[in-house]
CSV table of C-alpha atoms in Angstrom, one decimal:
chain,number,residue,atom,x,y,z
A,1,MET,CA,139.0,147.4,-6.2
A,2,ASN,CA,139.5,144.4,-9.0
A,3,ILE,CA,138.2,145.9,-12.4
A,4,PRO,CA,139.5,143.5,-15.2
A,5,LYS,CA,140.3,144.8,-18.1
A,6,GLU,CA,138.8,142.6,-20.9
A,7,LEU,CA,135.4,142.4,-19.6
A,8,LYS,CA,133.0,144.8,-19.8
A,9,TYR,CA,130.5,146.4,-17.6
A,10,ARG,CA,126.9,148.1,-16.6
A,11,LYS,CA,126.2,151.5,-14.1
A,12,THR,CA,124.3,148.7,-12.3
A,13,HIS,CA,127.5,146.8,-11.5
A,14,GLU,CA,127.4,143.7,-14.2
A,15,TRP,CA,129.9,142.5,-16.3
A,16,VAL,CA,129.8,140.5,-19.2
A,17,LYS,CA,132.4,138.6,-21.3
A,18,ILE,CA,132.1,138.1,-24.7
A,19,ASP,CA,132.8,135.1,-26.7
A,20,GLY,CA,131.5,135.6,-30.0
A,21,ASP,CA,127.7,135.7,-30.1
A,22,THR,CA,127.3,134.8,-26.3
A,23,ALA,CA,128.2,136.4,-23.3
A,24,ILE,CA,129.1,135.3,-19.2
A,25,GLN,CA,127.6,137.7,-16.8
A,26,GLY,CA,128.2,138.1,-13.5
A,27,ILE,CA,128.6,141.3,-10.6
A,28,THR,CA,131.4,143.1,-9.9
A,29,ASP,CA,133.5,143.1,-7.1
A,30,PHE,CA,132.4,146.5,-5.4
A,31,ALA,CA,129.0,145.2,-6.1
A,32,GLN,CA,130.1,141.9,-4.1
A,33,SER,CA,131.6,144.0,-1.4
A,34,GLU,CA,128.3,146.0,-1.2
A,35,LEU,CA,126.2,143.6,-1.0
A,36,SER,CA,128.1,141.4,1.0
A,37,ASP,CA,127.7,138.2,2.0
A,38,ILE,CA,125.1,136.9,0.2
A,39,ALA,CA,122.8,134.6,0.9
A,40,PHE,CA,121.2,133.0,-2.3
A,41,ILE,CA,120.4,133.9,-5.6
A,42,GLU,CA,117.6,133.3,-7.9
A,43,LEU,CA,119.0,132.9,-11.5
A,44,PRO,CA,117.1,132.8,-15.0
A,45,GLN,CA,116.1,129.9,-16.2
A,46,ILE,CA,117.8,128.2,-19.1
A,47,GLU,CA,115.8,129.0,-22.5
A,48,ASP,CA,114.3,132.7,-20.5
A,49,LYS,CA,114.5,135.0,-22.6
A,50,VAL,CA,115.8,138.4,-20.8
A,51,LYS,CA,116.3,142.3,-22.3
A,52,ALA,CA,119.1,144.4,-20.9
A,53,GLY,CA,118.5,146.6,-18.4
A,54,GLU,CA,115.0,144.2,-17.0
A,55,SER,CA,115.7,142.6,-14.0
A,56,CYS,CA,116.0,138.6,-14.5
A,57,GLY,CA,116.5,137.5,-10.4
A,58,THR,CA,117.0,138.6,-7.6
A,59,ILE,CA,120.3,138.8,-5.0
A,60,GLU,CA,119.4,138.3,-1.4
A,61,ALA,CA,121.9,139.4,0.5
A,62,VAL,CA,122.6,138.9,4.3
A,63,LYS,CA,121.6,143.4,5.3
A,64,ALA,CA,119.4,143.4,1.9
A,65,VAL,CA,117.5,142.2,-1.2
A,66,SER,CA,118.1,143.5,-4.7
A,67,ASP,CA,117.1,142.9,-8.2
A,68,LEU,CA,119.6,141.5,-10.7
A,69,TYR,CA,120.0,143.5,-14.8
A,70,ALA,CA,120.6,141.1,-18.2
A,71,ALA,CA,123.1,143.4,-18.7
A,72,LEU,CA,122.4,142.5,-22.5
A,73,SER,CA,119.3,141.0,-24.5
A,74,GLY,CA,119.1,137.6,-25.4
A,75,GLU,CA,118.3,134.2,-24.4
A,76,ILE,CA,120.1,132.4,-21.1
A,77,VAL,CA,121.8,129.3,-22.3
A,78,GLU,CA,124.1,127.8,-19.9
A,79,THR,CA,123.2,128.5,-15.7
A,80,ASN,CA,125.5,128.7,-12.9
A,81,ASP,CA,124.3,125.8,-11.2
A,82,LYS,CA,126.8,125.7,-8.0
A,83,LEU,CA,126.0,129.7,-6.9
A,84,GLY,CA,123.0,127.4,-6.0
A,85,SER,CA,124.6,126.0,-3.1
A,86,ASN,CA,128.3,127.8,-2.8
A,87,PRO,CA,126.3,131.4,-3.0
A,88,GLU,CA,130.2,132.5,-1.4
A,89,MET,CA,131.6,132.5,-4.0
A,90,ILE,CA,130.1,135.1,-5.4
A,91,ASN,CA,132.2,137.3,-2.5
A,92,GLU,CA,135.4,135.2,-3.2
A,93,SER,CA,135.5,135.1,-6.9
A,94,PRO,CA,132.9,137.4,-8.4
A,95,TYR,CA,134.8,137.5,-11.4
A,96,THR,CA,135.5,133.4,-11.8
A,97,ASP,CA,133.8,131.1,-10.6
A,98,GLY,CA,131.5,133.3,-8.6
A,99,TRP,CA,129.6,134.1,-12.5
A,100,PHE,CA,125.7,134.0,-13.3
A,101,PHE,CA,124.7,132.9,-16.5
A,102,LYS,CA,125.7,132.3,-20.4
A,103,ILE,CA,123.4,134.7,-22.6
A,104,LYS,CA,122.9,134.3,-26.8
A,105,ILE,CA,123.1,137.3,-27.6
A,106,SER,CA,120.0,139.5,-29.6
A,107,ASP,CA,120.9,142.3,-30.6
A,108,ALA,CA,124.8,142.9,-30.9
A,109,SER,CA,124.4,146.3,-30.6
A,110,GLU,CA,123.6,146.9,-26.9
A,111,ILE,CA,127.3,145.7,-26.6
A,112,ASP,CA,128.6,149.4,-27.4
A,113,ASN,CA,126.5,150.6,-24.9
A,114,LEU,CA,128.8,149.0,-21.8
A,115,MET,CA,131.8,150.7,-20.5
A,116,ASN,CA,134.8,149.6,-20.7
A,117,ALA,CA,137.3,148.4,-17.6
A,118,GLU,CA,138.9,152.0,-17.1
A,119,GLU,CA,135.3,154.0,-18.1
A,120,TYR,CA,133.8,152.4,-15.1
A,121,GLU,CA,136.8,152.7,-13.3
A,122,LYS,CA,135.9,156.9,-13.7
A,123,PHE,CA,132.0,155.8,-13.2
A,124,LEU,CA,132.7,154.3,-9.5
A,125,ALA,CA,134.7,157.1,-8.7
A,126,GLU,CA,132.8,159.7,-9.3
A,127,GLU,CA,129.5,157.8,-8.6
A,128,HIS,CA,130.7,156.8,-4.6
B,1,MET,CA,123.6,165.6,12.3
B,2,THR,CA,125.3,162.2,12.6
B,3,LYS,CA,127.4,161.9,15.7
B,4,ARG,CA,130.8,159.3,15.9
B,5,THR,CA,131.9,158.0,18.8
B,6,ALA,CA,135.7,158.4,20.1
B,7,LEU,CA,136.3,155.6,18.6
B,8,TYR,CA,135.5,156.3,15.0
B,9,ASP,CA,139.0,157.2,13.5
B,10,PHE,CA,140.1,153.5,15.5
B,11,HIS,CA,136.8,151.4,12.7
B,12,VAL,CA,138.0,153.5,9.5
B,13,LYS,CA,141.2,152.7,10.5
B,14,ASN,CA,140.7,149.0,10.9
B,15,ASN,CA,138.4,149.4,7.8
B,16,GLY,CA,135.3,149.1,9.1
B,17,LYS,CA,132.5,150.2,6.9
B,18,MET,CA,130.8,153.0,8.6
B,19,VAL,CA,127.1,154.0,8.0
B,20,PRO,CA,124.6,156.2,10.2
B,21,PHE,CA,122.5,154.2,12.5
B,22,ALA,CA,120.7,156.0,15.6
B,23,GLY,CA,122.2,159.3,15.1
B,24,TYR,CA,125.9,157.6,14.8
B,25,MET,CA,128.8,157.3,11.8
B,26,LEU,CA,129.1,152.7,13.5
B,27,PRO,CA,130.5,150.2,11.4
B,28,ILE,CA,128.1,147.7,9.8
B,29,GLN,CA,131.0,145.1,8.9
B,30,PHE,CA,135.1,145.1,9.7
B,31,LYS,CA,135.7,141.7,7.5
B,32,GLY,CA,132.5,140.4,7.1
B,33,ILE,CA,128.7,140.2,8.8
B,34,LYS,CA,128.9,136.1,8.6
B,35,ASN,CA,132.5,135.6,9.7
B,36,GLU,CA,132.1,137.9,12.7
B,37,VAL,CA,128.8,136.3,13.9
B,38,HIS,CA,131.1,133.1,14.1
B,39,SER,CA,134.0,134.8,15.7
B,40,VAL,CA,131.8,135.8,18.6
B,41,ARG,CA,130.1,132.4,19.1
B,42,ASN,CA,133.6,130.5,18.8
B,43,ASP,CA,135.5,132.6,20.1
B,44,VAL,CA,135.3,136.6,20.5
B,45,GLY,CA,134.6,139.5,19.5
B,46,ILE,CA,134.4,143.0,20.4
B,47,PHE,CA,132.0,145.8,19.8
B,48,ASP,CA,131.4,149.8,19.6
B,49,VAL,CA,128.5,149.7,21.9
B,50,SER,CA,129.5,154.1,22.5
B,51,HIS,CA,126.3,154.9,21.1
B,52,MET,CA,123.6,153.6,23.4
B,53,GLY,CA,122.2,156.1,26.3
B,54,GLU,CA,123.3,156.6,29.7
B,55,ILE,CA,121.2,157.5,32.3
B,56,ILE,CA,121.8,158.5,35.9
B,57,VAL,CA,119.2,158.8,38.4
B,58,LYS,CA,120.2,159.5,42.1
B,59,GLY,CA,117.9,160.4,45.0
B,60,LYS,CA,116.8,158.2,48.5
B,61,ARG,CA,113.2,156.7,46.7
B,62,ARG,CA,115.2,156.1,42.8
B,63,LYS,CA,114.1,152.8,43.5
B,64,GLU,CA,110.5,153.5,44.3
B,65,PHE,CA,110.7,155.9,41.6
B,66,VAL,CA,112.0,153.4,38.5
B,67,ASP,CA,110.1,151.3,39.6
B,68,SER,CA,107.2,153.0,39.5
B,69,ILE,CA,108.1,154.5,35.8
B,70,THR,CA,109.0,150.4,34.5
B,71,THR,CA,108.0,147.3,34.0
B,72,ASN,CA,110.5,144.4,36.4
B,73,SER,CA,111.2,145.3,39.5
B,74,VAL,CA,114.3,147.5,40.8
B,75,ALA,CA,112.9,146.6,44.6
B,76,SER,CA,113.7,143.1,44.8
B,77,LEU,CA,117.2,144.1,43.1
B,78,LYS,CA,120.3,143.0,45.0
B,79,GLN,CA,123.1,145.3,45.1
B,80,ASN,CA,125.4,145.6,41.8
B,81,GLN,CA,122.5,143.4,40.1
B,82,VAL,CA,121.5,144.7,37.1
B,83,GLN,CA,118.1,144.2,35.1
B,84,TYR,CA,116.0,144.4,32.0
B,85,THR,CA,113.3,146.0,31.9
B,86,MET,CA,111.2,148.0,30.2
B,87,MET,CA,109.2,151.8,30.3
B,88,LEU,CA,105.5,151.7,29.3
B,89,TYR,CA,103.2,153.7,27.3
B,90,GLU,CA,99.7,154.0,29.9
B,91,ASN,CA,98.3,152.2,27.1
B,92,GLY,CA,100.6,149.8,27.4
B,93,GLY,CA,102.5,150.8,24.7
B,94,ILE,CA,106.9,150.7,25.5
B,95,VAL,CA,108.4,153.5,25.4
B,96,ASP,CA,112.0,151.6,25.2
B,97,ASP,CA,113.1,148.3,26.8
B,98,LEU,CA,116.6,148.7,28.9
B,99,LEU,CA,118.9,147.9,31.6
B,100,VAL,CA,118.6,148.9,35.1
B,101,TYR,CA,122.6,149.0,36.6
B,102,ASN,CA,121.7,148.1,41.1
B,103,PHE,CA,124.4,150.6,43.0
B,104,ASP,CA,124.5,150.7,46.4
B,105,ASP,CA,124.7,155.2,45.4
B,106,ARG,CA,122.7,155.0,42.1
B,107,LEU,CA,120.9,153.5,39.6
B,108,LEU,CA,121.8,153.5,35.8
B,109,LEU,CA,119.9,153.1,33.8
B,110,VAL,CA,121.2,151.8,29.8
B,111,VAL,CA,118.7,152.9,27.2
B,112,ASN,CA,118.4,152.5,22.7
B,113,ALA,CA,120.3,155.2,21.6
B,114,SER,CA,117.6,155.9,18.5
B,115,ASN,CA,115.4,156.7,22.3
B,116,ILE,CA,117.9,158.4,24.4
B,117,GLU,CA,115.8,161.8,23.7
B,118,LYS,CA,112.8,160.8,24.4
B,119,ASP,CA,113.2,158.4,27.3
B,120,TYR,CA,115.4,161.5,29.1
B,121,GLU,CA,111.9,163.0,28.3
B,122,TRP,CA,109.5,160.6,29.3
B,123,ILE,CA,112.0,160.5,32.2
B,124,LEU,CA,111.9,163.9,33.0
B,125,LYS,CA,108.4,164.2,32.7
B,126,ASN,CA,107.4,162.0,35.1
B,127,LYS,CA,109.8,162.3,37.6
B,128,TRP,CA,109.7,163.1,41.4
B,129,ASP,CA,111.0,166.3,43.4
B,130,ASP,CA,113.5,164.6,45.3
B,131,ILE,CA,115.1,162.4,42.4
B,132,GLU,CA,117.4,164.0,40.2
B,133,ILE,CA,118.8,162.3,36.6
B,134,GLU,CA,121.8,163.2,34.9
B,135,ASN,CA,121.7,162.1,30.7
B,136,ILE,CA,125.8,160.9,30.9
B,137,SER,CA,124.7,159.7,27.3
B,138,ASP,CA,127.8,161.7,25.4
B,139,ASP,CA,130.1,161.4,27.7
B,140,THR,CA,130.0,157.9,27.8
B,141,ALA,CA,132.7,155.1,25.5
B,142,GLN,CA,130.7,151.4,26.0
B,143,ILE,CA,132.3,148.5,24.7
B,144,ALA,CA,130.8,144.3,24.8
B,145,LEU,CA,133.3,142.0,24.4
B,146,GLN,CA,131.8,139.4,23.2
B,147,GLY,CA,132.4,135.0,23.5
B,148,PRO,CA,133.2,132.1,25.3
B,149,HIS,CA,136.7,133.4,25.5
B,150,ALA,CA,135.5,137.2,26.8
B,151,GLN,CA,136.6,136.3,30.3
B,152,ARG,CA,140.6,135.0,29.3
B,153,THR,CA,140.9,137.8,27.2
B,154,LEU,CA,139.4,140.4,29.8
B,155,GLU,CA,141.1,138.9,32.8
B,156,LYS,CA,144.7,139.8,31.2
B,157,LEU,CA,143.7,143.7,32.3
B,158,THR,CA,141.9,143.3,35.1
B,159,ASP,CA,143.0,142.7,38.5
B,160,TYR,CA,139.4,141.7,39.8
B,161,ASN,CA,138.4,138.1,39.7
B,162,LEU,CA,136.0,138.1,37.1
B,163,ASP,CA,134.5,134.9,38.8
B,164,ASP,CA,133.6,136.9,41.4
B,165,ILE,CA,130.4,138.5,39.2
B,166,PRO,CA,127.7,136.6,38.2
B,167,PHE,CA,125.4,136.3,34.7
B,168,TYR,CA,123.5,139.5,35.2
B,169,TYR,CA,125.8,141.2,37.6
B,170,THR,CA,127.3,144.4,37.3
B,171,VAL,CA,130.9,146.3,39.9
B,172,GLU,CA,133.1,149.2,39.7
B,173,THR,CA,136.6,148.2,38.8
B,174,ASN,CA,139.6,148.6,36.6
B,175,VAL,CA,140.3,148.1,33.2
B,176,CYS,CA,143.7,148.8,31.0
B,177,GLY,CA,144.1,151.1,34.3
B,178,ILE,CA,140.9,153.4,34.2
B,179,ARG,CA,138.0,153.1,35.8
B,180,VAL,CA,135.1,151.5,34.6
B,181,ILE,CA,132.0,149.9,35.0
B,182,LEU,CA,132.1,146.7,33.8
B,183,SER,CA,128.4,143.7,33.8
B,184,ARG,CA,129.3,140.5,32.7
B,185,THR,CA,126.3,141.1,29.9
B,186,GLY,CA,125.4,141.5,26.5
B,187,TYR,CA,122.7,141.1,23.4
B,188,THR,CA,124.7,138.1,22.0
B,189,GLY,CA,123.4,134.7,24.1
B,190,GLU,CA,127.1,134.3,24.4
B,191,ASP,CA,129.6,134.9,27.9
B,192,GLY,CA,130.6,138.7,27.3
B,193,PHE,CA,130.7,141.6,29.4
B,194,GLU,CA,129.9,145.8,29.0
B,195,ILE,CA,132.6,147.9,29.8
B,196,TYR,CA,131.2,151.6,30.0
B,197,PHE,CA,134.2,154.1,30.9
B,198,PRO,CA,134.3,158.2,30.0
B,199,ASN,CA,135.3,158.4,25.4
B,200,ASN,CA,138.3,159.6,26.3
B,201,ALA,CA,139.5,156.5,27.8
B,202,ALA,CA,138.0,154.7,24.5
B,203,ASP,CA,141.2,154.8,22.7
B,204,LYS,CA,143.2,153.8,25.3
B,205,ILE,CA,141.0,150.3,26.5
B,206,TYR,CA,140.0,149.0,22.3
B,207,PRO,CA,143.1,148.9,21.4
B,208,GLU,CA,144.4,146.9,24.2
B,209,ILE,CA,141.7,144.7,24.4
B,210,MET,CA,142.5,143.8,21.1
B,211,GLN,CA,145.9,143.2,21.7
B,212,ALA,CA,145.1,141.2,25.1
B,213,GLY,CA,142.5,139.6,22.6
B,214,LEU,CA,144.8,138.4,19.6
B,215,GLU,CA,146.0,134.8,21.2
B,216,PHE,CA,142.0,134.1,21.1
B,217,ASN,CA,141.4,135.2,17.8
B,218,ILE,CA,139.5,138.2,18.8
B,219,GLU,CA,137.6,140.1,16.1
B,220,SER,CA,136.6,143.8,15.9
B,221,ILE,CA,132.4,142.7,15.4
B,222,GLY,CA,129.8,145.8,13.1
B,223,LEU,CA,126.2,145.9,13.6
B,224,GLY,CA,125.5,143.8,11.1
B,225,ALA,CA,126.8,140.8,13.0
B,226,ARG,CA,125.5,142.8,16.5
B,227,ASP,CA,121.9,142.1,14.5
B,228,ILE,CA,121.9,138.5,13.2
B,229,LEU,CA,123.1,137.1,16.7
B,230,ARG,CA,120.3,139.1,19.1
B,231,LEU,CA,117.5,137.9,17.0
B,232,GLU,CA,119.4,133.8,16.6
B,233,MET,CA,118.7,134.5,20.7
B,234,ARG,CA,115.5,136.0,19.9
B,235,TYR,CA,117.0,139.6,21.8
B,236,MET,CA,114.3,142.7,21.4
B,237,LEU,CA,115.4,145.2,18.8
B,238,TYR,CA,113.5,148.6,20.0
B,239,GLY,CA,112.1,149.7,16.7
B,240,ASN,CA,111.4,146.3,15.1
B,241,ASP,CA,110.1,143.8,17.6
B,242,ILE,CA,109.0,145.7,20.4
B,243,THR,CA,107.3,149.7,20.0
B,244,LYS,CA,105.4,152.5,21.4
B,245,ASP,CA,102.2,150.0,18.9
B,246,THR,CA,103.4,146.5,21.0
B,247,THR,CA,102.9,145.6,25.0
B,248,PRO,CA,105.4,143.7,26.3
B,249,LEU,CA,102.7,140.9,26.7
B,250,GLU,CA,102.4,140.7,22.7
B,251,ALA,CA,106.2,140.3,22.7
B,252,GLY,CA,106.8,137.8,25.1
B,253,LEU,CA,108.4,139.6,27.2
B,254,GLY,CA,105.6,139.1,30.7
B,255,TRP,CA,108.5,137.7,32.7
B,256,ALA,CA,109.6,140.8,32.9
B,257,VAL,CA,106.8,142.3,34.0
B,258,LYS,CA,106.0,142.4,37.6
B,259,ILE,CA,102.5,142.9,37.7
B,260,ASP,CA,102.1,143.1,41.6
B,261,LYS,CA,105.3,144.7,42.4
B,262,SER,CA,103.1,148.3,43.1
B,263,ASP,CA,101.5,150.9,40.1
B,264,PHE,CA,103.9,151.3,37.8
B,265,ILE,CA,103.1,153.4,34.1
B,266,GLY,CA,101.3,150.8,31.5
B,267,ARG,CA,100.2,148.8,34.4
B,268,GLN,CA,96.2,149.1,34.1
B,269,ALA,CA,96.4,148.1,30.7
B,270,LEU,CA,97.9,145.2,30.3
B,271,ILE,CA,95.7,144.1,33.7
B,272,GLU,CA,92.8,145.1,30.9
B,273,GLN,CA,95.1,143.8,27.6
B,274,LYS,CA,95.6,139.7,29.8
B,275,GLU,CA,91.9,139.7,30.8
B,276,GLN,CA,90.3,140.5,27.6
B,277,GLY,CA,93.0,138.3,26.6
B,278,ILE,CA,96.1,138.4,23.9
B,279,LYS,CA,95.1,139.3,20.1
B,280,ARG,CA,98.1,138.3,18.5
B,281,ARG,CA,101.6,137.1,19.8
B,282,LEU,CA,105.4,137.6,18.9
B,283,CYS,CA,105.7,134.3,17.3
B,284,ALA,CA,109.6,133.0,16.2
B,285,PHE,CA,110.0,131.6,12.8
B,286,GLU,CA,112.3,129.1,10.4
B,287,MET,CA,111.7,129.2,6.6
B,288,LEU,CA,110.7,125.9,5.1
B,289,GLU,CA,111.4,127.7,1.9
B,290,LYS,CA,114.3,129.2,0.6
B,291,GLY,CA,113.5,132.8,1.4
B,292,ILE,CA,114.7,135.6,3.5
B,293,PRO,CA,111.9,137.2,5.5
B,294,ARG,CA,112.3,141.3,6.4
B,295,HIS,CA,110.6,143.2,8.4
B,296,ASP,CA,107.2,144.1,7.4
B,297,TYR,CA,106.7,141.9,5.2
B,298,GLU,CA,103.2,140.0,4.8
B,299,ILE,CA,102.1,136.7,7.3
B,300,TYR,CA,99.6,135.3,5.4
B,301,ARG,CA,97.9,131.0,6.2
B,302,GLU,CA,95.9,130.1,3.5
B,303,HIS,CA,94.5,133.1,2.2
B,304,GLU,CA,94.6,135.5,6.0
B,305,LYS,CA,97.1,137.8,6.4
B,306,VAL,CA,97.4,136.8,10.3
B,307,GLY,CA,100.6,139.2,10.8
B,308,PHE,CA,103.3,141.0,9.6
B,309,VAL,CA,107.1,140.3,10.0
B,310,THR,CA,109.3,142.1,12.8
B,311,SER,CA,112.6,140.6,12.4
B,312,GLY,CA,114.2,138.1,9.8
B,313,SER,CA,117.7,137.5,7.8
B,314,SER,CA,120.0,134.8,7.2
B,315,SER,CA,121.2,132.8,10.3
B,316,PRO,CA,125.5,131.9,10.2
B,317,SER,CA,124.3,130.3,13.3
B,318,VAL,CA,121.6,127.9,12.9
B,319,LYS,CA,122.1,128.4,8.5
B,320,LYS,CA,118.6,128.5,8.5
B,321,PHE,CA,116.6,132.0,7.3
B,322,ILE,CA,115.0,133.1,10.1
B,323,GLY,CA,112.9,136.0,11.6
B,324,LEU,CA,110.4,137.0,14.1
B,325,GLY,CA,106.7,138.6,13.3
B,326,TYR,CA,104.4,139.3,15.3
B,327,VAL,CA,101.0,136.6,14.7
B,328,LYS,CA,97.5,136.4,14.9
B,329,VAL,CA,96.2,134.0,17.7
B,330,PRO,CA,96.3,130.8,17.8
B,331,TYR,CA,97.7,130.3,14.2
B,332,ASN,CA,101.1,131.6,16.1
B,333,LYS,CA,101.5,128.0,18.1
B,334,ILE,CA,104.4,126.3,18.1
B,335,GLY,CA,105.0,123.9,15.0
B,336,ASN,CA,101.9,126.5,12.6
B,337,GLU,CA,102.9,126.3,8.7
B,338,LEU,CA,102.7,130.2,8.0
B,339,PHE,CA,103.4,131.7,4.7
B,340,ILE,CA,105.7,134.6,4.8
B,341,LYS,CA,104.8,137.3,1.3
B,342,ILE,CA,108.6,137.2,0.1
B,343,ARG,CA,108.1,139.5,-2.8
B,344,ASP,CA,104.5,138.6,-4.0
B,345,LYS,CA,105.1,134.2,-3.6
B,346,MET,CA,103.8,133.0,-0.4
B,347,ILE,CA,107.6,131.0,1.4
B,348,LYS,CA,106.5,128.2,3.4
B,349,ALA,CA,107.7,129.0,7.1
B,350,LEU,CA,108.0,126.5,10.7
B,351,VAL,CA,107.2,128.8,14.6
B,352,ILE,CA,109.6,127.1,16.4
B,353,LYS,CA,110.9,127.6,20.1
B,354,PRO,CA,112.9,130.2,20.2
B,355,PRO,CA,115.3,130.8,20.8
B,356,PHE,CA,117.2,129.5,17.3
B,357,TYR,CA,120.9,129.0,18.6
B,358,LYS,CA,119.8,126.8,21.9
B,359,ASN,CA,124.6,126.7,22.5
B,360,GLY,CA,125.1,129.7,22.7
B,361,SER,CA,128.4,130.2,26.7
B,362,HIS,CA,126.0,133.0,29.0
B,363,ARG,CA,125.5,131.8,31.9
């Protein structure tokens, strides 16, 4: 299972890459492998305000549908439009081409609640 | 208790993602559901379907007996012919859908895994004194080999001339040196075979077929792709599309009901349903807007609820979102627009003429 060292993780299997006061979010290799064959996703819109841990979209995989949770609170400033026609990028490259959206962080203290790669790996081993 | 098929260890070794299904641990996927669907449509795929049930019926009057508990006509079967049929309750609801294999000394009934016990009890309950029933499900393994290259793969492993087995016929012959029941049948819409043999031969036959199919890009196929392949052909899944609460006439399976053959359980209910007019019918629809219809989602026409979804998925072969559902007559008509309620949104769908996938290689 691929778990890049430089990213932060949530228990619901999102990753974020923090860059100053913004963060890029996607789902982890584990999540894409569990969902398998993603058919399409519904992302939040630019300027939407999202809240950490709350649903802000849906992921429709061939097998089942799941909520997409925001990892941090803030405002959506960019979304990955390429996923509209190429949702398989999430399965193929969950940490690069398969990113979901960029968020302007409203509460930096939430970052402390996220796991680092080592903690996420341990969490996966314990839970699954 | 969840059972394992004879091929369990083999699947785990081949990175099959194992899940419980109908009381068995089975692979839901190997390399990915979409890829597996494409493999079967374009090349060849191998399925472990050992969970399916096998029930033997013996006795001089076996055909008359099975005719009395099934909808299709066993009497009309030629030797070694296979038939799709159903067992019904008195009220016309479906006990199970099944295949009947007509051998010269016995009938073989192939039933759904989730229904093995129920079917066996039902058959025993209605059995005649001179009929012998044997449930050999636990001792029998089954492999399906499906796809345009199924025959070229299999002919490397048997001396039998496969051209001599027409669609929906069976023979008893050797494959990989093992005595098997071999039929040109399947659940995918592609040409292919289903092979039945004792459990202890499974780890010989499966790897040898994999080896023989290498040059045709054979892949192991899981339950996920199996469900999509059958849905693309509008083949029924018991528990979803047909149940004890639906009749063959509602499900569009009238072609497998021979109402005039002789009496059978459920016949009177079907006659009455026909006289009164069928109130709802299973229809095939494709989504006109983005959304995957799933089991039990509601179907609307304007603000009126007119039905419910029984099966749905994203179809890799036709690249559309597709589904089946029971819809109140006359809103089931081909060309009608309906709405599927997907998480509180009304998503537009169009009733189409099935099957969804029209280029299958089956013959």
